[in-house]
Structure formats: C-alpha cells, structure tokens
JSON list of C-alpha atoms in Angstrom, two decimals:
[
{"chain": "P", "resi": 24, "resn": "UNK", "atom": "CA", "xyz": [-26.93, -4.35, 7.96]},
{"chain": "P", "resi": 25, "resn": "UNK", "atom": "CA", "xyz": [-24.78, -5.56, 4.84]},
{"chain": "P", "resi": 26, "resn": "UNK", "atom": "CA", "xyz": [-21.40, -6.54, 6.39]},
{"chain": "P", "resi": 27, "resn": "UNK", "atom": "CA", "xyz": [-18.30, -4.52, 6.60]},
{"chain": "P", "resi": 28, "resn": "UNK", "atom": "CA", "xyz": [-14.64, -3.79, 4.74]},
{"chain": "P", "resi": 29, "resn": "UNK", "atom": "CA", "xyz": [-11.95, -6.00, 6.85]},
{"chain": "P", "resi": 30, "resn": "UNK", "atom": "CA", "xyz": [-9.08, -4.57, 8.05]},
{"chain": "P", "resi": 31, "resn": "UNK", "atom": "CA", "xyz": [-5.83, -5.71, 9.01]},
{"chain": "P", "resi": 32, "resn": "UNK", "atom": "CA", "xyz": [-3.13, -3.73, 10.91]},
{"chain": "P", "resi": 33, "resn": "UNK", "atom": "CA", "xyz": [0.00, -5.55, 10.55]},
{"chain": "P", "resi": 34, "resn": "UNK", "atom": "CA", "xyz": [3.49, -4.88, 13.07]},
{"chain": "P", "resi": 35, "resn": "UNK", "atom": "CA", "xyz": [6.53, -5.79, 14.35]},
{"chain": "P", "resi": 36, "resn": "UNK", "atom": "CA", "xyz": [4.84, -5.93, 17.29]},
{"chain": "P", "resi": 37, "resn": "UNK", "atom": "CA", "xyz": [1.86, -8.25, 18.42]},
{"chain": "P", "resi": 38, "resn": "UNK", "atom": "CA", "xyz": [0.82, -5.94, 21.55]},
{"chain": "P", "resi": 39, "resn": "UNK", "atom": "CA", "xyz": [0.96, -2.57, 19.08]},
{"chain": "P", "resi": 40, "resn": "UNK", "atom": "CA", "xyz": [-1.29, -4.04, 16.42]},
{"chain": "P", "resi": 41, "resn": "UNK", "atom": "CA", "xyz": [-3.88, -6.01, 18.93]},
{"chain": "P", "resi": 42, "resn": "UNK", "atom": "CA", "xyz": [-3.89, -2.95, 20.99]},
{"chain": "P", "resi": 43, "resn": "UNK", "atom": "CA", "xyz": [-4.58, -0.88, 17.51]},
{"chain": "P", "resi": 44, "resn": "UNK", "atom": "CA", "xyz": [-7.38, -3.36, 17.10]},
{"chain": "P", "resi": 45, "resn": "UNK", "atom": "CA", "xyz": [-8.90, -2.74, 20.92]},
{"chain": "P", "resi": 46, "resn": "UNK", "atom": "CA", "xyz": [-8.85, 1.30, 20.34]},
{"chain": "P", "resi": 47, "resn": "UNK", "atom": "CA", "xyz": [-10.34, 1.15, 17.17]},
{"chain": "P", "resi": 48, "resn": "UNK", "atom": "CA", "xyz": [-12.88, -1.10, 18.07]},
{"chain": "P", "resi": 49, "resn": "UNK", "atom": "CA", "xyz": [-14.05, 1.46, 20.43]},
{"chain": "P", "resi": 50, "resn": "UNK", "atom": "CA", "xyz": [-14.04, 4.45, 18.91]},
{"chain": "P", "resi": 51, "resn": "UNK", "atom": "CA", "xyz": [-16.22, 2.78, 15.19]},
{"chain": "P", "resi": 52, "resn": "UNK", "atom": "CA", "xyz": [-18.48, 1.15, 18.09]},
{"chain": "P", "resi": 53, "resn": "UNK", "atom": "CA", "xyz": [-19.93, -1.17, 15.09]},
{"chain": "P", "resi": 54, "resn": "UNK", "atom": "CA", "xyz": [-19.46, -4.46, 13.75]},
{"chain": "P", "resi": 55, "resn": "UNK", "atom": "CA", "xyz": [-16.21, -4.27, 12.08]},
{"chain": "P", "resi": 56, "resn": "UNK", "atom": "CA", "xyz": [-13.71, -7.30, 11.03]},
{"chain": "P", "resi": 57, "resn": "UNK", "atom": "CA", "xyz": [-10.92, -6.19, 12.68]},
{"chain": "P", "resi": 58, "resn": "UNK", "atom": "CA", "xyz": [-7.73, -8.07, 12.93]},
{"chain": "P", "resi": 59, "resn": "UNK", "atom": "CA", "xyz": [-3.95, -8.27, 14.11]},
{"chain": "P", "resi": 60, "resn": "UNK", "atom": "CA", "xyz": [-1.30, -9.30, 12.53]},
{"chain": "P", "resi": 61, "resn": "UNK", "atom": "CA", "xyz": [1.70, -8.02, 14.67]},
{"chain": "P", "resi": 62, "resn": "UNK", "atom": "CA", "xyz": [5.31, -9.95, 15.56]},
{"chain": "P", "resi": 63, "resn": "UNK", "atom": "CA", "xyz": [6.70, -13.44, 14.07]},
{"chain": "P", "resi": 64, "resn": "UNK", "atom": "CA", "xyz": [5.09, -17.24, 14.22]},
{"chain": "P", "resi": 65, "resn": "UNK", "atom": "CA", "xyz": [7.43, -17.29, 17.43]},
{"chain": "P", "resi": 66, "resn": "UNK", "atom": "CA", "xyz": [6.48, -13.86, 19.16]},
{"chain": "P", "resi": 67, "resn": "UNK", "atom": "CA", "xyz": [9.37, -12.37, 18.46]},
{"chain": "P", "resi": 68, "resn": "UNK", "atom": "CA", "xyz": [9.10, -8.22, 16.98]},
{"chain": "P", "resi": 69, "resn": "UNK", "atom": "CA", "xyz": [9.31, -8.87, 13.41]},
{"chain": "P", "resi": 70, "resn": "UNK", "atom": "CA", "xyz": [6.26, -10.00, 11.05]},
{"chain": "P", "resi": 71, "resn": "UNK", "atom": "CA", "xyz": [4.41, -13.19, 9.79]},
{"chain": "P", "resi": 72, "resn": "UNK", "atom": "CA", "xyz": [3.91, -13.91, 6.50]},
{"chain": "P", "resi": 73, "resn": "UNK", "atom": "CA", "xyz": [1.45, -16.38, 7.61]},
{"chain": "P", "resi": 74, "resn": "UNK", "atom": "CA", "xyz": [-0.06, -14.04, 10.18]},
{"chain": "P", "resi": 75, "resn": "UNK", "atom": "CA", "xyz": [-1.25, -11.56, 7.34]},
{"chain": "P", "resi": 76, "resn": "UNK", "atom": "CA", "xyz": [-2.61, -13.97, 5.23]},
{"chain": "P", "resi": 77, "resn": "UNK", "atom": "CA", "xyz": [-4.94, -15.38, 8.54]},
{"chain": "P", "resi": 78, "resn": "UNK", "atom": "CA", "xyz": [-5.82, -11.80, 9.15]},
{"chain": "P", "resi": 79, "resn": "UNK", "atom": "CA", "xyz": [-6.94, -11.27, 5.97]},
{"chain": "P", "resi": 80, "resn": "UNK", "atom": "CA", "xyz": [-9.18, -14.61, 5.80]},
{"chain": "P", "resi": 81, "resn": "UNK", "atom": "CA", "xyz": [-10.38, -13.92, 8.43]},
{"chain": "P", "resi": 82, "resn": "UNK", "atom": "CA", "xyz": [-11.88, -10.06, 8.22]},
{"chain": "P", "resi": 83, "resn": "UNK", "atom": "CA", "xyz": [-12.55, -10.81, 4.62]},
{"chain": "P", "resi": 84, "resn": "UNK", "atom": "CA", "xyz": [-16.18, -10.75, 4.48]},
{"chain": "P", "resi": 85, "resn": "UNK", "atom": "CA", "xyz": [-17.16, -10.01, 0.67]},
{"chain": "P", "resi": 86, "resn": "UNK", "atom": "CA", "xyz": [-16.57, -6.26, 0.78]},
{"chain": "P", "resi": 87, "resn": "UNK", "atom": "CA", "xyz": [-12.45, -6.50, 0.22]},
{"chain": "P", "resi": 88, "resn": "UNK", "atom": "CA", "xyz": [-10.03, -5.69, 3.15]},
{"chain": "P", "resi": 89, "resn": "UNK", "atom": "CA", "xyz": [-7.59, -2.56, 3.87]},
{"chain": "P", "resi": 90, "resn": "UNK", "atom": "CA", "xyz": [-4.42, -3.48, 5.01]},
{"chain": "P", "resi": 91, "resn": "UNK", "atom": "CA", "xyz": [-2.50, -0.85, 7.23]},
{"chain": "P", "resi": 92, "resn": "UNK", "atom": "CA", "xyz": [1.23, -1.68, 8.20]},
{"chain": "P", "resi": 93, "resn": "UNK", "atom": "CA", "xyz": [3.78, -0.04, 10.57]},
{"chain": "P", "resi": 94, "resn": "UNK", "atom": "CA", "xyz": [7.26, 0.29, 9.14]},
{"chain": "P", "resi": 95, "resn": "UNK", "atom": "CA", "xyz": [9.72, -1.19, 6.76]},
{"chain": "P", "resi": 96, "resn": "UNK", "atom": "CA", "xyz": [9.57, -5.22, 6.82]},
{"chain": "P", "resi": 97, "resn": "UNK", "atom": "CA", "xyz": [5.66, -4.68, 7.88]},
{"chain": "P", "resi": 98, "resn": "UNK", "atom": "CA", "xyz": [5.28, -3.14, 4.02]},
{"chain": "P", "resi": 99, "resn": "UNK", "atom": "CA", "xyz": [7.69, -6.09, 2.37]},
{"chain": "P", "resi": 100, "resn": "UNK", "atom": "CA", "xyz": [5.91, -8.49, 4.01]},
{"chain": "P", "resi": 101, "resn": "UNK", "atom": "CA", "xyz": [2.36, -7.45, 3.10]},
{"chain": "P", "resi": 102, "resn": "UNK", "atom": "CA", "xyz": [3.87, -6.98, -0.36]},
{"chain": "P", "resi": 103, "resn": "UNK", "atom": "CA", "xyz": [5.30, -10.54, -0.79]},
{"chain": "P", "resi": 104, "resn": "UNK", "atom": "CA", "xyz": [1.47, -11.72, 0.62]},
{"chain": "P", "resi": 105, "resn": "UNK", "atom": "CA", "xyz": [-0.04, -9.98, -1.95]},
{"chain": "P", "resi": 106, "resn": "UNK", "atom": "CA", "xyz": [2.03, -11.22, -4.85]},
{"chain": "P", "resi": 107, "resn": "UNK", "atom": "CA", "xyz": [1.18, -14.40, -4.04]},
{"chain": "P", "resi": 108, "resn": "UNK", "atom": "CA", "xyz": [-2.21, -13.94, -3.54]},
{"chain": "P", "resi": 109, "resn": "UNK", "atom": "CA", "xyz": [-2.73, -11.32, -5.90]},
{"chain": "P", "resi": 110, "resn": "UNK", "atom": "CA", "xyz": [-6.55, -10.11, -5.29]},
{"chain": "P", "resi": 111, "resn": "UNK", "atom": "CA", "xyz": [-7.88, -6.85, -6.94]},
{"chain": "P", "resi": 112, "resn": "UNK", "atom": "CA", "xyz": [-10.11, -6.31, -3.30]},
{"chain": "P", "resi": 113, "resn": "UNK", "atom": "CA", "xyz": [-7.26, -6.63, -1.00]},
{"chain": "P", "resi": 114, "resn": "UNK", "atom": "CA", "xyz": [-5.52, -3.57, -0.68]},
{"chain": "P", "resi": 115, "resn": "UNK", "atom": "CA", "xyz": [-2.74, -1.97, 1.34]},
{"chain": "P", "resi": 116, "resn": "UNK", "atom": "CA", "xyz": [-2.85, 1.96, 2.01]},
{"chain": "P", "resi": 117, "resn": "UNK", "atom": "CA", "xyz": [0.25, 4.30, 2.88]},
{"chain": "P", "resi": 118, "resn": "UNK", "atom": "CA", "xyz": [-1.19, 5.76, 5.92]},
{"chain": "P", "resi": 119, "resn": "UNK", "atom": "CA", "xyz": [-0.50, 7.06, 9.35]},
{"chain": "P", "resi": 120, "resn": "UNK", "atom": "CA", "xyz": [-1.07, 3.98, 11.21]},
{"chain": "P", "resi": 121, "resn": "UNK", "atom": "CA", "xyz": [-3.03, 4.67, 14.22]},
{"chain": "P", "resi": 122, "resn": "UNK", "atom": "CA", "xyz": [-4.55, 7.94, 12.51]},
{"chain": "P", "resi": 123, "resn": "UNK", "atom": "CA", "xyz": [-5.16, 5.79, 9.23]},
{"chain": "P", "resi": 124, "resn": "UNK", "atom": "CA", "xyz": [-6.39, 2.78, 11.66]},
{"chain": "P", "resi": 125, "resn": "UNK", "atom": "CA", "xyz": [-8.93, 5.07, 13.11]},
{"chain": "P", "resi": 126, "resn": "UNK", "atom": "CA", "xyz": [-10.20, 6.67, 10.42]},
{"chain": "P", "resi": 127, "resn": "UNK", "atom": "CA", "xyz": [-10.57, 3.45, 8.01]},
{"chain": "P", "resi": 128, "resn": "UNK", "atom": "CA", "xyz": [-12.44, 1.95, 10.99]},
{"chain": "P", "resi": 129, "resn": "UNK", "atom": "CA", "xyz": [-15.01, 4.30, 11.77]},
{"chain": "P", "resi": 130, "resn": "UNK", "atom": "CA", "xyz": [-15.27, 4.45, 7.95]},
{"chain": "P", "resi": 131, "resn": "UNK", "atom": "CA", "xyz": [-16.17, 0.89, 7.31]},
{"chain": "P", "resi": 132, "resn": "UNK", "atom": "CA", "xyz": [-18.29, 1.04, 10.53]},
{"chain": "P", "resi": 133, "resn": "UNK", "atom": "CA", "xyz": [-20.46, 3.74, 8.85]},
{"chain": "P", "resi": 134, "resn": "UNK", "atom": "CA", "xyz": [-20.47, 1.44, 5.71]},
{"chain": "P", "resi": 135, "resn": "UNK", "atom": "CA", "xyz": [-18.32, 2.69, 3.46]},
{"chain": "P", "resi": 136, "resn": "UNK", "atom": "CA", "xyz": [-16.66, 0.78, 0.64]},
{"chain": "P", "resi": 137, "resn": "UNK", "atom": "CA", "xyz": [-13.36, -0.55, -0.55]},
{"chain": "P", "resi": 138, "resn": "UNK", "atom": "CA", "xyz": [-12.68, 2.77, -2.34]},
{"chain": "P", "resi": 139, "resn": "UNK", "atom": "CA", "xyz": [-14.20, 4.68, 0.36]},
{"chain": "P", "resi": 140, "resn": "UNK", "atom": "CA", "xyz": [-12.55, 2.91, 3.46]},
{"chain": "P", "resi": 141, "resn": "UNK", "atom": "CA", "xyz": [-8.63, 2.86, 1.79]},
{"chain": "P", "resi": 142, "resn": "UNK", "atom": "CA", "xyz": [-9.25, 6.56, 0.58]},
{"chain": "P", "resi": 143, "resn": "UNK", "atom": "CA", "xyz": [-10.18, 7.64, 4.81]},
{"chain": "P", "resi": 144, "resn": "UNK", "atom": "CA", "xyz": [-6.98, 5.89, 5.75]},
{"chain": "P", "resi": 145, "resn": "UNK", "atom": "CA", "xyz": [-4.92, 7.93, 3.07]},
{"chain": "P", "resi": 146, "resn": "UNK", "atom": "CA", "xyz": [-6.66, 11.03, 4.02]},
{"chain": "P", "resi": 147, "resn": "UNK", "atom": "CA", "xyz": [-5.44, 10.60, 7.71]},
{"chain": "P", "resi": 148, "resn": "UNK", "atom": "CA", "xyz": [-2.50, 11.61, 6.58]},
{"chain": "P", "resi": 149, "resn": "UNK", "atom": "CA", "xyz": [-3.40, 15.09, 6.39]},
{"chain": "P", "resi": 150, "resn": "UNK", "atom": "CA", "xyz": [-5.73, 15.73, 9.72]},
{"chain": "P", "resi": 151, "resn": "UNK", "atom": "CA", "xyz": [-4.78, 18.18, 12.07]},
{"chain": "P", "resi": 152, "resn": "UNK", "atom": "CA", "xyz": [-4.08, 16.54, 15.66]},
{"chain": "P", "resi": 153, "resn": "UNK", "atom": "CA", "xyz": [-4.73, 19.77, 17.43]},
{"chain": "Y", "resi": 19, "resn": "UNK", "atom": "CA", "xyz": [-42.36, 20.89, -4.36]},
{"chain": "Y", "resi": 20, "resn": "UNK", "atom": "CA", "xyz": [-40.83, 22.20, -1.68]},
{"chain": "Y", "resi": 21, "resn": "UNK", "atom": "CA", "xyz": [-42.34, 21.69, 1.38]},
{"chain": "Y", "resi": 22, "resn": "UNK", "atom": "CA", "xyz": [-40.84, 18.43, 2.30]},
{"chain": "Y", "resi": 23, "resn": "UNK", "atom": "CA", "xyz": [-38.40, 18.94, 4.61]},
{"chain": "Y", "resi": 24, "resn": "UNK", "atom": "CA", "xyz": [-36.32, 16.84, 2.48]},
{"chain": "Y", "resi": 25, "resn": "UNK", "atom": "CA", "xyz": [-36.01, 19.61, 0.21]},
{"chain": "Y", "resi": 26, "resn": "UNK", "atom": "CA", "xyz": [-34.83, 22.00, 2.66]},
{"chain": "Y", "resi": 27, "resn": "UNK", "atom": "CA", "xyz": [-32.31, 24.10, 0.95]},
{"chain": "Y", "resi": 28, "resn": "UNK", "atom": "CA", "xyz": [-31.30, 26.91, 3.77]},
{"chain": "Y", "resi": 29, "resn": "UNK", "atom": "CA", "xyz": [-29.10, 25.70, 6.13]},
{"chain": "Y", "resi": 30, "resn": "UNK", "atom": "CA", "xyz": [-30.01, 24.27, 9.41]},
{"chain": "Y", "resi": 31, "resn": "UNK", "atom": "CA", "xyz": [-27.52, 24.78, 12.56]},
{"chain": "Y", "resi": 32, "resn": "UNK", "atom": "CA", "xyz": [-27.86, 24.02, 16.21]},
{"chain": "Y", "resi": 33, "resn": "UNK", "atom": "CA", "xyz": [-25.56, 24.90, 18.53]},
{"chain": "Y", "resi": 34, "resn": "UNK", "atom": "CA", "xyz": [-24.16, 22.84, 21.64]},
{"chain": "Y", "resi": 35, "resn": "UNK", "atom": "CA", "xyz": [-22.67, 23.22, 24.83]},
{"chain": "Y", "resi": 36, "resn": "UNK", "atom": "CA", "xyz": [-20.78, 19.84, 24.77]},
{"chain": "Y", "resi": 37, "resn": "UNK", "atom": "CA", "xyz": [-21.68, 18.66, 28.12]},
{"chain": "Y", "resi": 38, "resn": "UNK", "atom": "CA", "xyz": [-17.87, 15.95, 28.15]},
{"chain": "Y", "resi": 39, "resn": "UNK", "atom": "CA", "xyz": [-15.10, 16.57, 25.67]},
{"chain": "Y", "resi": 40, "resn": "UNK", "atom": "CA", "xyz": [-15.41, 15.72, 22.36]},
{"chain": "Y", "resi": 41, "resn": "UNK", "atom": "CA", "xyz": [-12.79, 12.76, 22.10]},
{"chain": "Y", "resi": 42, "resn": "UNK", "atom": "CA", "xyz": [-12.26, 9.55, 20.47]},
{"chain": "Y", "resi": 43, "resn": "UNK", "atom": "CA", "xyz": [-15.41, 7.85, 21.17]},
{"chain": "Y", "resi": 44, "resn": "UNK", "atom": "CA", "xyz": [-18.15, 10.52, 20.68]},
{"chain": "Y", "resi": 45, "resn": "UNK", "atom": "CA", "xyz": [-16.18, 11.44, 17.50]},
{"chain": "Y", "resi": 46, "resn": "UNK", "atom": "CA", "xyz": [-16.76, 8.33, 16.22]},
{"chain": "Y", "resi": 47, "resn": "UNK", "atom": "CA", "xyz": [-19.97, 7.82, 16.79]},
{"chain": "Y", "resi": 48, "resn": "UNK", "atom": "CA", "xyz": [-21.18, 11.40, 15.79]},
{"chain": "Y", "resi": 49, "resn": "UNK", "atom": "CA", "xyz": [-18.67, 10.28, 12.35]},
{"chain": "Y", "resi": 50, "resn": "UNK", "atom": "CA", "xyz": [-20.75, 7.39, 11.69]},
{"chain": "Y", "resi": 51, "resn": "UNK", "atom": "CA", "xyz": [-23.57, 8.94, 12.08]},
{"chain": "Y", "resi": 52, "resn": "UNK", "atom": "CA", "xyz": [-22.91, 11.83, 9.22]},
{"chain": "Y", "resi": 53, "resn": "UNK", "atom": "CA", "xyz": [-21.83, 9.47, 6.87]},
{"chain": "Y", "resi": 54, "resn": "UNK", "atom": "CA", "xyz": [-25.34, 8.15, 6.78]},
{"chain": "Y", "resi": 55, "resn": "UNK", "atom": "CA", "xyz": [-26.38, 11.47, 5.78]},
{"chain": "Y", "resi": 56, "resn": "UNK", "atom": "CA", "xyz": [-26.41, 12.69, 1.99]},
{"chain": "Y", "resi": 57, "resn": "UNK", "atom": "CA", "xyz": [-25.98, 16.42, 3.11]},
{"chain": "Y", "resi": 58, "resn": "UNK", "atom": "CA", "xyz": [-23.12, 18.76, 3.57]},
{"chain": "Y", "resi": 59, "resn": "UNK", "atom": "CA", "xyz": [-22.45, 19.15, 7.07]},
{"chain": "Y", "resi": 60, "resn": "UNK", "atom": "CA", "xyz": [-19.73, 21.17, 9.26]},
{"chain": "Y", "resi": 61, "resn": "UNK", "atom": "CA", "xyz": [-19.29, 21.15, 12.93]},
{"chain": "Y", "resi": 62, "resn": "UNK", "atom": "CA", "xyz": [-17.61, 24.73, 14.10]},
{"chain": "Y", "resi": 63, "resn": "UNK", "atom": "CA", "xyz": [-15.98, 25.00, 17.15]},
{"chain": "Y", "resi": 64, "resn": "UNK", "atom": "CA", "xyz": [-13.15, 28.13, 17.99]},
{"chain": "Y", "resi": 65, "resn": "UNK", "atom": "CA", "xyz": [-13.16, 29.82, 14.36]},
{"chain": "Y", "resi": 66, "resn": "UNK", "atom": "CA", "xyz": [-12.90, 26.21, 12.69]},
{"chain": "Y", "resi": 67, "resn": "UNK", "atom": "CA", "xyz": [-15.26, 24.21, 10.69]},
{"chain": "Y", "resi": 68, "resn": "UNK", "atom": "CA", "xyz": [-14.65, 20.67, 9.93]},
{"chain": "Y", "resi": 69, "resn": "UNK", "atom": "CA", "xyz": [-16.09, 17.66, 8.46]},
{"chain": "Y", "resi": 70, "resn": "UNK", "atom": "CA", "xyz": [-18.58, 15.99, 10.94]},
{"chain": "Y", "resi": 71, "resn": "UNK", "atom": "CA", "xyz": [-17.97, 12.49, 8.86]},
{"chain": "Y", "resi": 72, "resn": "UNK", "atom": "CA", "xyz": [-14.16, 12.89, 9.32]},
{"chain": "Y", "resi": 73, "resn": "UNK", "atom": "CA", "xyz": [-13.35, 11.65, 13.01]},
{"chain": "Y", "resi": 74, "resn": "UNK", "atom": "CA", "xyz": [-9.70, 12.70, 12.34]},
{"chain": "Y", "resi": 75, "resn": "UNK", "atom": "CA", "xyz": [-10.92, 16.39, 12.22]},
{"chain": "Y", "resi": 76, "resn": "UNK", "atom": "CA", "xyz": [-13.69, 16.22, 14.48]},
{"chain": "Y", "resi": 77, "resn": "UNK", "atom": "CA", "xyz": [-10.89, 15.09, 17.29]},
{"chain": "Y", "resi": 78, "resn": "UNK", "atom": "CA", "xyz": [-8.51, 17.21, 15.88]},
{"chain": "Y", "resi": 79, "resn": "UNK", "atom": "CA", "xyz": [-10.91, 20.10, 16.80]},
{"chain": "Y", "resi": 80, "resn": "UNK", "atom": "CA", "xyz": [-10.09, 19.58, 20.78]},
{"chain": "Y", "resi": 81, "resn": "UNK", "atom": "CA", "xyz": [-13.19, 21.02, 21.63]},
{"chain": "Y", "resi": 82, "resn": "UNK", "atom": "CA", "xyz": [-13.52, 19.86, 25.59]},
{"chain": "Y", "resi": 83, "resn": "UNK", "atom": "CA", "xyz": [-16.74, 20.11, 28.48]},
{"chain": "Y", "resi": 84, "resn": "UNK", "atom": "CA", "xyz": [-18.20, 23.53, 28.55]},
{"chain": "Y", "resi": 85, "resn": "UNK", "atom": "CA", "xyz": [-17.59, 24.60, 24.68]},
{"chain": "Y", "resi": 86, "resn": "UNK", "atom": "CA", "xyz": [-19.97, 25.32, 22.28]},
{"chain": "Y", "resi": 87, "resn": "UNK", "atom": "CA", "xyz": [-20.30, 24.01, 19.03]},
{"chain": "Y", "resi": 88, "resn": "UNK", "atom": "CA", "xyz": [-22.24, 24.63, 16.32]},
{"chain": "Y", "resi": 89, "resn": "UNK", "atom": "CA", "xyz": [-23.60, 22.01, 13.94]},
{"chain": "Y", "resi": 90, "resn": "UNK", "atom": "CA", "xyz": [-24.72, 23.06, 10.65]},
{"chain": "Y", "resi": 91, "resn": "UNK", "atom": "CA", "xyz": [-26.37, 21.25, 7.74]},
{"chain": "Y", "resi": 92, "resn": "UNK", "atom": "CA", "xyz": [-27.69, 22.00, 3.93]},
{"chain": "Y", "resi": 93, "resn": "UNK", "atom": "CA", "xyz": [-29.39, 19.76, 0.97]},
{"chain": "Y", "resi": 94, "resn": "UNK", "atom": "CA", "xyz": [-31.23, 16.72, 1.62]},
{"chain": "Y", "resi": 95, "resn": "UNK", "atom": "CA", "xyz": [-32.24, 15.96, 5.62]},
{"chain": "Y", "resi": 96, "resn": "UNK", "atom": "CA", "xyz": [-30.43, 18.46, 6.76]},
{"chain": "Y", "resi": 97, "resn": "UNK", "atom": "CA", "xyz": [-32.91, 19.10, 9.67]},
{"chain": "Y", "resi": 98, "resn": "UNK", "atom": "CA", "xyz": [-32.71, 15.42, 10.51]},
{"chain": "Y", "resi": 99, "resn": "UNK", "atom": "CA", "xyz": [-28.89, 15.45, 10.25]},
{"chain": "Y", "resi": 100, "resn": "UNK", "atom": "CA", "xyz": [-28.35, 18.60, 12.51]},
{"chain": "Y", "resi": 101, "resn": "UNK", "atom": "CA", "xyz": [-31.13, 17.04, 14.53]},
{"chain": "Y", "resi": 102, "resn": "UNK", "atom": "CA", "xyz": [-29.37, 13.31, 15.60]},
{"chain": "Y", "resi": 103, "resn": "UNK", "atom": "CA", "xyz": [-25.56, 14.92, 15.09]},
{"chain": "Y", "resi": 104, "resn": "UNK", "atom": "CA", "xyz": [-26.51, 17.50, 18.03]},
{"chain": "Y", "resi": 105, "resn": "UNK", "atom": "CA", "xyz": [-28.16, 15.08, 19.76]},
{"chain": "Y", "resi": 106, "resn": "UNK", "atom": "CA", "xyz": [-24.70, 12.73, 20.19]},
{"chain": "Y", "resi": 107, "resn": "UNK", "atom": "CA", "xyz": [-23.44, 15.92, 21.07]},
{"chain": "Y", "resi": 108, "resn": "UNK", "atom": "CA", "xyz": [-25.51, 16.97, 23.74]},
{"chain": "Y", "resi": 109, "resn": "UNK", "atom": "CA", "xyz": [-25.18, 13.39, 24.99]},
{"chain": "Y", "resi": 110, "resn": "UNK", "atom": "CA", "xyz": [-21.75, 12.29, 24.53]},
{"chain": "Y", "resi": 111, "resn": "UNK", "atom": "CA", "xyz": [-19.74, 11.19, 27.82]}
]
C-alpha cells in the first residue's frame, strides 16, 4: 500500500490535539501519519511555531499534509509556518476540528489524495450529527 | 458484454439488522471500505440515505443494535460492494 496524506491537528492545548490524534487513529484503523501539535515549547495552552513545523516533517510522507487547527492563534500560527515554508502540498483546511479530524483521517486511510483528503475535512462542515 | 458482473447496471441492496450500533469505529471502517469502490453507493436507515464513504454521515445516521439498514449499490462491482459493506455491517461490534 502506497503511503498516506499526513495530518497535523494543531491546539492550544497538547492533551486536545494528542487526544484528537488517539480517536482518530481508531476510528481510520489504517496506517495514517498522524500528528500533534497542541500547547507552547513550555506546555503552557498556547501554540508552537516549532511544534507545527515537527508535525509536519514528520507525517510528511510524499503525498502532502492537511493541517487542521483549533481557534484563533492555532490559524496565525500555522499561517506564519507556512509563509516561511511556503510548500504548494502543505495545506491548512477551515474545518470543524474533530468532525474535519475524523473525516480527513478515515479519508487518507482509504487513500485518498491531497485534494481529496483537505476537500473531506471541509465537507465536515456540513454533516448532520444526528 | 454484459454478463460480467462488473457490468451490473441494476442496483444491488442488502439489508441488515446491525447486530451493535453503528458508531465511530464500524463507520470508519465500512467508510474505507466504499471508497475503494468505483460505484454509487447509499446506506438507508429511518427514511435517510447517506453516503457509505462519508463517515460523518454514516455516524450522523445514529442507527443503533437491532435496526435495519439497507445497503444499496449501482455501476461497476456493485454486487461486490454491497457484498463486503454488509458484511462490516453484519459484523461490526
């Protein structure tokens, strides 16, 4: 099996995103590169610039990577990443972020692409939750 | 040619009695497994019809232990789609 789009849910909070990246590694049930980037260098809530840019090496394998974020500073921070490493397969998505961290998941578990994987986390947008 | 079943072009549906809920886990696998397929595919449940690829909507259908639901498949492998996405179904825990 070719290997999968990376994704990276970034926080304010370490526990919210590694617990993001627990859930959603059981519900796709495939080999996805999954990884956190939640809360400063320090631990405090807030977010890493440096954190992103490890959790992007390191679920980067050759297919691009989705970036999800939580809130405010999340967004800025991914933003200011990306500027500086300005790559056309590296790609942050305005999604729900559990709903959006789901459905990217199970997306790139199944195989999807780049296109394929962002446009599932934009679409959770609009799912009914009951 | 159109005796492959590859060719099928009436739809093919199986129904279920889903023998646990169908939550996170079985709606991602039963997800993964329909976006392998090339068909158009719904899963009904209640009046509704969603997406089987979508795990969003398959979840979103709250279908729980007991229901029925009805899997339903046209265009290329559609009996092999309705065939494994049933079988998740019928097994999911």
């Amino acid at each position: 099996m070719t290997s999968s789009v990376g994704i990276v849910f970034v926080s304010h909070s370490a526990e919210l995103a590694a617990g993001l990246v627990r859930l959603t590694a059981q519900i796709a049930t495939g080999d996805v590169a999954l990884a956190a980037a939640g809360g400063t260098d320090d631990g405090r809530i807030g977010t890493s610039y440096t954190r992103i840019l490890e959790a992007i090496r390191q679920t980067d394998r050759g297919r691009g990577v989705v970036v999800l974020a939580d809130l405010g500073s999340s967004v800025l921070t991914v933003c200011t990443v990306l500027d500086d490493h300005p790559r056309s397969d590296v790609v942050m998505v305005d999604a729900p972020f559990v709903e959006g961290a789901v459905a990217a998941a199970v997306s790139a578990a199944g195989g999807a692409d780049l296109h394929a994987v962002a446009h599932a986390a934009r679409e959770a947008r609009h799912a009914v939750k009951f | 040619m159109l005796s492959s079943s590859d060719q099928t072009s009436a739809p093919v549906e199986a129904a279920v009695v889903l023998p646990a809920a169908l939550h996170a886990r079985p709606a991602g696998q039963l997800a993964r497994t329909a976006m392998g397929f090339g068909c158009s595919m719904w899963l009904e449940h209640a009046g509704r019809s969603v997406n089987p690829a979508s795990v969003l909507a398959v979840m979103g259908l709250g279908a729980v232990a007991g229901a029925t639901v009805t899997v339903r498949a046209e265009g290329p492998e559609a009996e092999r789609a309705v065939a494994e996405l049933a079988h998740i179904l019928r097994t999911a825990e």
